[in-house]
Amino acid sequence: MGMGKWFLWSIPVALVAFGLKLALTPAVVWHEGPVWEEFLKLYDRQIAAHFGGCQSKLVETTFGLTQVYACGDPSGPPVVMQGGAGSSCVVYTSWILPKLVDKGHYVLAVDFVCDLGRSIPREKDKANCPKTPDDLVSWLKQVIAAHDLSGRVSLVGYSYGAFISAMTAVKDTATVDKVVLIAPAAVFAPVTGAFIMRVLFHTLIYAGPTGFALEDWLHADPDFNFARDRPENELAFQRALKKTSPLATTIPPADPFSAEDLRVLASRPTLLIIGEKEVVVDPQVAIATAKQHPGITVQAYKDSGHLLIIEQHHKTVEDEVVAFLGT
C-alpha cells in the first residue's frame, strides 16, 4: 500500500483512538496535575523573560478569567493581539509586539480563555467555554471593555486568533479600528481536509521520529527540521505544549465568512498576510477572495507556509504589521 493510501486509511484509526483516549483518560482539573504544572513552569519562564515590563491581569468574563499582558503606554493607540489554537500570546513575546510598544502602541497580549496559558474557564469547566462565533466575539468584547482604552482598538490575530479578530471586527464595527490577519484559519477559505487529517494523524498516531512532524509539514521549506533548527528552550516549551493542548484547547469550528461579512470586514483597513505555501487553507482561494474587496490589503509571501513566526520572512512580516498599524 502506498504512503498516501496508508495515510488516508490511518484517519479512521485515529478517530477510534481519539474516542478511546477520551474514554480512558481520567478527568484532569484545569491547571492541576503534572502535565499542566510542567507546561505552566515553562510558560511562566517565557513570560518572565519577555513580558517583565508588562502588567499582568486576569480579566473576568462570563466565560471565565482571561489572562492579559498589558504592555506599553496606556495612552498610546491600543492593539489587541491573539495567538492561534493550541498556543498562547507567547507567540508574540519576541515578534511584532516589542516593536509595536517601541512605536508607542499600548498592546494587550491575550490568552484565549479556553486554551494554553494562564486563562481559566468558568468553574474550571470546559463546558463553559465559548461554543459559537458569537460567543467568541462576546468574550473578546468583554476583554476589551475591561480596559479604559483611548479610541478604537486595532486587532492582530494569528491563525485561529485571526478568525476571532476578523469575526469581532465584523460584529463590533464601533469598537474596531484596523485588523491584521496573519495566516488566518478560515475567514477567506475553508480549513483544508489535509490539515485536519494531519492534525489527527500526527497528534494521535505518529508525531514523527522527533515528535514535530506536524510543525515540519506546516513549514514551507521541505528541508526544515523543527527539532534540529529551533533552540532547545523552545523545543522544551513546545513539547510541554503538545502534551497539555489535549487537556485545554477548546474552540468552536472556524468557517469561511459570507460575502456580506467580508464586505463589512473590508469597510475598515484590513491587512491579510499569508504564505503562498500555506496548508491550513488553500492560499490561492484565500488571496483571490480577499482581493475582491478593495478595503483589504493582501501581502503574500512566495516561499512561506503557516509558520510565518519562524520562517524566512518573519522579520519582513513584523515590519509590515508595524507599518500598517502606524499609518
CSV table of C-alpha atoms in Angstrom, one decimal:
chain,number,residue,atom,x,y,z
A,1,MET,CA,0.0,0.0,0.0
A,2,GLY,CA,1.4,3.4,-1.0
A,3,MET,CA,2.1,6.1,1.6
A,4,GLY,CA,-0.8,8.2,0.5
A,5,LYS,CA,-3.4,5.4,0.9
A,6,TRP,CA,-1.8,4.3,4.1
A,7,PHE,CA,-2.1,7.8,5.5
A,8,LEU,CA,-5.8,8.0,4.5
A,9,TRP,CA,-6.6,4.7,6.0
A,10,SER,CA,-5.0,5.8,9.2
A,11,ILE,CA,-7.5,8.5,9.8
A,12,PRO,CA,-10.4,6.2,10.9
A,13,VAL,CA,-7.9,4.5,13.1
A,14,ALA,CA,-7.0,7.9,14.6
A,15,LEU,CA,-10.7,8.8,15.2
A,16,VAL,CA,-11.2,5.5,17.0
A,17,ALA,CA,-8.0,6.0,19.0
A,18,PHE,CA,-9.2,9.5,19.9
A,19,GLY,CA,-12.5,8.1,21.2
A,20,LEU,CA,-10.7,5.5,23.3
A,21,LYS,CA,-8.3,8.1,24.6
A,22,LEU,CA,-11.2,10.3,25.8
A,23,ALA,CA,-12.9,7.3,27.4
A,24,LEU,CA,-9.9,6.1,29.2
A,25,THR,CA,-8.2,9.4,30.2
A,26,PRO,CA,-9.2,10.4,33.7
A,27,ALA,CA,-10.6,13.9,34.2
A,28,VAL,CA,-7.9,16.5,34.8
A,29,VAL,CA,-8.7,19.7,36.7
A,30,TRP,CA,-7.7,22.8,34.8
A,31,HIS,CA,-4.2,23.9,35.7
A,32,GLU,CA,-3.7,20.9,38.0
A,33,GLY,CA,-1.6,17.8,37.7
A,34,PRO,CA,2.0,17.1,36.5
A,35,VAL,CA,1.3,17.8,32.8
A,36,TRP,CA,-0.2,21.3,33.5
A,37,GLU,CA,2.4,22.1,36.1
A,38,GLU,CA,5.3,21.4,33.7
A,39,PHE,CA,3.7,23.5,31.0
A,40,LEU,CA,3.0,26.4,33.3
A,41,LYS,CA,6.5,26.4,34.7
A,42,LEU,CA,7.9,26.8,31.1
A,43,TYR,CA,5.2,29.2,30.2
A,44,ASP,CA,5.9,31.4,33.2
A,45,ARG,CA,9.6,31.3,32.3
A,46,GLN,CA,8.8,32.7,28.8
A,47,ILE,CA,6.6,35.4,30.2
A,48,ALA,CA,9.2,36.5,32.8
A,49,ALA,CA,11.9,36.7,30.1
A,50,HIS,CA,9.9,38.8,27.7
A,51,PHE,CA,6.9,40.4,29.4
A,52,GLY,CA,8.7,41.6,32.5
A,53,GLY,CA,7.7,45.3,31.8
A,54,CYS,CA,4.1,44.4,31.2
A,55,GLN,CA,1.2,44.5,33.6
A,56,SER,CA,-0.3,41.0,34.2
A,57,LYS,CA,-4.1,41.0,34.5
A,58,LEU,CA,-6.8,38.3,34.9
A,59,VAL,CA,-9.9,39.8,33.3
A,60,GLU,CA,-13.3,38.4,34.4
A,61,THR,CA,-15.7,37.5,31.6
A,62,THR,CA,-18.9,35.4,31.5
A,63,PHE,CA,-16.7,32.5,30.1
A,64,GLY,CA,-14.1,32.7,32.8
A,65,LEU,CA,-10.9,34.5,33.7
A,66,THR,CA,-8.8,35.7,30.7
A,67,GLN,CA,-5.0,36.3,31.1
A,68,VAL,CA,-3.9,39.6,29.6
A,69,TYR,CA,-0.5,41.2,29.5
A,70,ALA,CA,-0.8,45.0,29.1
A,71,CYS,CA,2.4,46.4,27.5
A,72,GLY,CA,3.5,50.0,26.7
A,73,ASP,CA,2.0,53.4,27.3
A,74,PRO,CA,-1.8,53.2,28.2
A,75,SER,CA,-2.3,56.5,26.3
A,76,GLY,CA,-1.0,55.1,23.1
A,77,PRO,CA,-3.1,53.6,20.2
A,78,PRO,CA,-4.5,50.3,21.6
A,79,VAL,CA,-3.8,47.0,19.9
A,80,VAL,CA,-5.1,43.5,21.0
A,81,MET,CA,-3.0,40.5,19.9
A,82,GLN,CA,-4.1,36.8,19.9
A,83,GLY,CA,-2.2,33.7,19.0
A,84,GLY,CA,-3.5,30.5,17.4
A,85,ALA,CA,-5.3,27.4,18.7
A,86,GLY,CA,-3.2,25.2,20.8
A,87,SER,CA,-0.9,28.1,21.8
A,88,SER,CA,-1.0,31.4,23.6
A,89,CYS,CA,0.2,35.0,23.5
A,90,VAL,CA,3.8,33.7,23.9
A,91,VAL,CA,4.0,33.7,20.1
A,92,TYR,CA,4.4,37.4,20.3
A,93,THR,CA,7.0,37.7,23.1
A,94,SER,CA,9.8,38.5,20.6
A,95,TRP,CA,7.8,39.1,17.4
A,96,ILE,CA,5.8,42.2,16.5
A,97,LEU,CA,4.7,43.1,20.0
A,98,PRO,CA,8.1,44.6,21.1
A,99,LYS,CA,8.3,46.8,18.0
A,100,LEU,CA,4.7,48.0,18.5
A,101,VAL,CA,5.5,49.0,22.0
A,102,ASP,CA,8.6,50.8,20.9
A,103,LYS,CA,6.5,52.7,18.4
A,104,GLY,CA,4.2,54.0,21.2
A,105,HIS,CA,1.3,51.5,21.0
A,106,TYR,CA,-0.5,50.1,24.0
A,107,VAL,CA,-0.6,46.4,23.4
A,108,LEU,CA,-2.8,43.8,25.1
A,109,ALA,CA,-1.5,40.3,24.6
A,110,VAL,CA,-4.4,37.9,25.3
A,111,ASP,CA,-4.5,34.2,26.1
A,112,PHE,CA,-7.7,32.6,24.9
A,113,VAL,CA,-10.0,31.7,27.8
A,114,CYS,CA,-10.1,28.0,26.9
A,115,ASP,CA,-6.6,27.2,25.7
A,116,LEU,CA,-3.0,27.1,26.8
A,117,GLY,CA,-1.8,29.8,29.2
A,118,ARG,CA,-2.9,31.3,32.4
A,119,SER,CA,-6.6,31.9,31.5
A,120,ILE,CA,-9.2,29.8,33.4
A,121,PRO,CA,-12.6,28.8,32.1
A,122,ARG,CA,-15.5,29.5,34.5
A,123,GLU,CA,-15.5,26.9,37.3
A,124,LYS,CA,-12.5,25.3,35.5
A,125,ASP,CA,-15.1,23.5,33.3
A,126,LYS,CA,-14.7,23.4,29.5
A,127,ALA,CA,-18.5,23.1,29.3
A,128,ASN,CA,-18.4,26.9,30.0
A,129,CYS,CA,-16.2,27.7,27.0
A,130,PRO,CA,-17.3,29.8,24.0
A,131,LYS,CA,-19.3,27.5,21.7
A,132,THR,CA,-20.2,29.7,18.7
A,133,PRO,CA,-18.6,32.6,16.8
A,134,ASP,CA,-20.9,35.0,18.6
A,135,ASP,CA,-19.6,33.6,21.9
A,136,LEU,CA,-16.0,34.4,20.7
A,137,VAL,CA,-17.0,37.9,19.9
A,138,SER,CA,-18.7,38.4,23.2
A,139,TRP,CA,-15.7,37.1,25.0
A,140,LEU,CA,-13.2,39.4,23.3
A,141,LYS,CA,-15.5,42.4,23.6
A,142,GLN,CA,-15.6,41.8,27.4
A,143,VAL,CA,-11.8,41.6,27.5
A,144,ILE,CA,-11.5,44.9,25.6
A,145,ALA,CA,-14.3,46.6,27.6
A,146,ALA,CA,-12.4,45.8,30.9
A,147,HIS,CA,-9.7,48.3,29.8
A,148,ASP,CA,-10.0,52.0,29.7
A,149,LEU,CA,-8.8,52.3,26.1
A,150,SER,CA,-8.4,55.6,24.3
A,151,GLY,CA,-10.1,55.4,21.0
A,152,ARG,CA,-10.9,52.4,18.8
A,153,VAL,CA,-8.8,49.3,19.1
A,154,SER,CA,-6.8,47.5,16.4
A,155,LEU,CA,-6.8,43.7,16.3
A,156,VAL,CA,-3.9,41.4,15.4
A,157,GLY,CA,-4.5,37.7,15.1
A,158,TYR,CA,-2.5,34.7,14.0
A,159,SER,CA,-4.2,31.5,12.7
A,160,TYR,CA,-7.3,30.8,14.8
A,161,GLY,CA,-6.7,34.1,16.6
A,162,ALA,CA,-7.1,35.8,13.2
A,163,PHE,CA,-10.5,34.2,12.9
A,164,ILE,CA,-11.6,35.6,16.3
A,165,SER,CA,-10.2,39.0,15.4
A,166,ALA,CA,-12.0,39.1,12.0
A,167,MET,CA,-15.2,38.0,13.5
A,168,THR,CA,-15.0,40.7,16.1
A,169,ALA,CA,-14.3,43.3,13.5
A,170,VAL,CA,-17.5,42.3,11.6
A,171,LYS,CA,-19.7,42.1,14.7
A,172,ASP,CA,-18.4,45.1,16.6
A,173,THR,CA,-17.7,47.8,14.0
A,174,ALA,CA,-17.9,50.6,16.5
A,175,THR,CA,-15.0,49.4,18.6
A,176,VAL,CA,-12.5,48.1,16.0
A,177,ASP,CA,-10.1,50.3,14.0
A,178,LYS,CA,-7.6,48.3,11.9
A,179,VAL,CA,-7.3,44.5,11.5
A,180,VAL,CA,-4.3,42.4,10.8
A,181,LEU,CA,-4.9,38.7,9.9
A,182,ILE,CA,-1.7,36.6,9.8
A,183,ALA,CA,-2.1,33.1,8.3
A,184,PRO,CA,-5.8,33.1,9.2
A,185,ALA,CA,-7.8,29.9,9.8
A,186,ALA,CA,-11.0,30.1,7.6
A,187,VAL,CA,-12.2,33.7,7.0
A,188,PHE,CA,-11.3,33.7,3.3
A,189,ALA,CA,-11.2,30.0,2.6
A,190,PRO,CA,-12.2,26.7,4.3
A,191,VAL,CA,-9.8,24.9,6.5
A,192,THR,CA,-8.4,22.1,4.4
A,193,GLY,CA,-9.2,18.4,4.9
A,194,ALA,CA,-5.4,17.7,4.6
A,195,PHE,CA,-4.7,19.9,7.6
A,196,ILE,CA,-7.5,18.3,9.7
A,197,MET,CA,-6.2,14.8,8.8
A,198,ARG,CA,-2.6,15.8,9.5
A,199,VAL,CA,-3.5,17.1,12.9
A,200,LEU,CA,-5.4,13.9,13.7
A,201,PHE,CA,-2.7,11.6,12.4
A,202,HIS,CA,0.3,13.4,14.0
A,203,THR,CA,-1.5,14.0,17.3
A,204,LEU,CA,-3.0,10.6,17.8
A,205,ILE,CA,-0.9,8.1,15.8
A,206,TYR,CA,2.6,9.2,14.9
A,207,ALA,CA,4.3,12.5,15.5
A,208,GLY,CA,7.4,11.6,13.6
A,209,PRO,CA,10.8,10.5,14.9
A,210,THR,CA,11.4,13.8,16.6
A,211,GLY,CA,7.8,14.5,17.7
A,212,PHE,CA,7.5,17.5,15.5
A,213,ALA,CA,6.2,16.1,12.2
A,214,LEU,CA,3.2,18.5,12.1
A,215,GLU,CA,5.5,21.5,12.5
A,216,ASP,CA,7.8,20.2,9.8
A,217,TRP,CA,4.8,19.9,7.4
A,218,LEU,CA,3.4,23.3,8.3
A,219,HIS,CA,6.7,24.9,7.4
A,220,ALA,CA,7.3,25.9,3.7
A,221,ASP,CA,10.8,24.6,3.5
A,222,PRO,CA,10.9,20.8,2.8
A,223,ASP,CA,14.3,20.6,4.4
A,224,PHE,CA,13.2,22.3,7.6
A,225,ASN,CA,13.6,20.2,10.7
A,226,PHE,CA,11.9,21.7,13.8
A,227,ALA,CA,13.9,19.6,16.3
A,228,ARG,CA,17.2,20.4,14.6
A,229,ASP,CA,16.7,24.0,13.6
A,230,ARG,CA,15.0,25.5,16.7
A,231,PRO,CA,16.7,26.3,20.0
A,232,GLU,CA,16.5,23.8,22.9
A,233,ASN,CA,14.5,26.0,25.2
A,234,GLU,CA,11.8,26.4,22.5
A,235,LEU,CA,11.7,22.7,21.9
A,236,ALA,CA,11.2,22.0,25.6
A,237,PHE,CA,8.3,24.5,25.7
A,238,GLN,CA,6.7,23.1,22.6
A,239,ARG,CA,7.0,19.5,23.9
A,240,ALA,CA,5.2,20.6,27.1
A,241,LEU,CA,2.6,22.5,25.0
A,242,LYS,CA,1.9,19.4,22.9
A,243,LYS,CA,1.2,17.3,26.0
A,244,THR,CA,-1.1,19.9,27.5
A,245,SER,CA,-3.1,21.0,24.5
A,246,PRO,CA,-5.4,18.0,24.5
A,247,LEU,CA,-6.3,18.9,28.1
A,248,ALA,CA,-7.0,22.5,27.3
A,249,THR,CA,-7.7,23.6,23.7
A,250,THR,CA,-11.5,24.0,23.3
A,251,ILE,CA,-12.6,26.1,20.4
A,252,PRO,CA,-15.7,26.4,18.1
A,253,PRO,CA,-15.2,25.4,14.5
A,254,ALA,CA,-14.0,28.1,12.1
A,255,ASP,CA,-15.9,28.6,8.9
A,256,PRO,CA,-15.3,30.9,5.9
A,257,PHE,CA,-17.1,34.3,6.1
A,258,SER,CA,-20.1,35.1,4.0
A,259,ALA,CA,-19.8,37.7,1.2
A,260,GLU,CA,-21.6,40.2,3.5
A,261,ASP,CA,-19.3,39.5,6.4
A,262,LEU,CA,-16.3,40.1,4.1
A,263,ARG,CA,-17.8,43.3,2.9
A,264,VAL,CA,-18.2,44.5,6.5
A,265,LEU,CA,-14.6,43.4,7.3
A,266,ALA,CA,-13.3,45.3,4.3
A,267,SER,CA,-15.1,48.5,5.5
A,268,ARG,CA,-12.1,49.1,7.8
A,269,PRO,CA,-8.4,48.9,6.9
A,270,THR,CA,-7.5,45.2,6.9
A,271,LEU,CA,-4.2,43.5,6.2
A,272,LEU,CA,-4.1,39.9,5.2
A,273,ILE,CA,-0.6,38.3,5.5
A,274,ILE,CA,-0.3,34.8,4.1
A,275,GLY,CA,2.2,32.4,2.7
A,276,GLU,CA,1.7,31.1,-0.8
A,277,LYS,CA,2.7,27.6,0.6
A,278,GLU,CA,0.0,27.8,3.3
A,279,VAL,CA,-1.6,24.4,4.1
A,280,VAL,CA,-4.2,25.3,6.7
A,281,VAL,CA,-6.3,26.9,3.9
A,282,ASP,CA,-5.9,27.0,0.2
A,283,PRO,CA,-3.8,30.1,-0.2
A,284,GLN,CA,-4.8,30.9,-3.8
A,285,VAL,CA,-8.5,30.8,-2.8
A,286,ALA,CA,-7.9,33.0,0.2
A,287,ILE,CA,-5.9,35.5,-1.8
A,288,ALA,CA,-8.4,35.7,-4.6
A,289,THR,CA,-11.3,36.1,-2.2
A,290,ALA,CA,-9.6,38.9,-0.3
A,291,LYS,CA,-8.6,40.7,-3.4
A,292,GLN,CA,-12.3,41.0,-4.4
A,293,HIS,CA,-12.6,43.6,-1.6
A,294,PRO,CA,-10.7,46.9,-2.1
A,295,GLY,CA,-10.5,47.6,1.7
A,296,ILE,CA,-8.3,44.5,2.2
A,297,THR,CA,-4.6,44.8,1.6
A,298,VAL,CA,-3.0,41.4,0.7
A,299,GLN,CA,0.6,40.7,1.4
A,300,ALA,CA,1.5,37.2,0.1
A,301,TYR,CA,5.0,35.6,0.6
A,302,LYS,CA,6.0,33.2,-2.2
A,303,ASP,CA,8.2,30.9,-0.1
A,304,SER,CA,6.3,30.9,3.2
A,305,GLY,CA,3.8,28.5,4.8
A,306,HIS,CA,1.8,28.6,8.0
A,307,LEU,CA,4.7,29.1,10.4
A,308,LEU,CA,5.3,32.7,9.5
A,309,ILE,CA,6.6,33.4,13.0
A,310,ILE,CA,9.8,31.4,12.3
A,311,GLU,CA,10.0,31.3,8.5
A,312,GLN,CA,12.4,33.3,6.4
A,313,HIS,CA,10.1,36.3,6.0
A,314,HIS,CA,9.2,36.6,9.7
A,315,LYS,CA,11.1,39.9,10.1
A,316,THR,CA,9.5,41.4,7.0
A,317,VAL,CA,6.1,40.3,8.3
A,318,GLU,CA,6.9,42.1,11.6
A,319,ASP,CA,7.8,45.3,9.7
A,320,GLU,CA,4.7,45.1,7.5
A,321,VAL,CA,2.4,44.8,10.6
A,322,VAL,CA,4.1,47.7,12.5
A,323,ALA,CA,4.0,49.9,9.4
A,324,PHE,CA,0.3,49.1,8.7
A,325,LEU,CA,-0.8,49.9,12.2
A,326,GLY,CA,1.3,53.0,12.3
A,327,THR,CA,-0.3,54.6,9.3
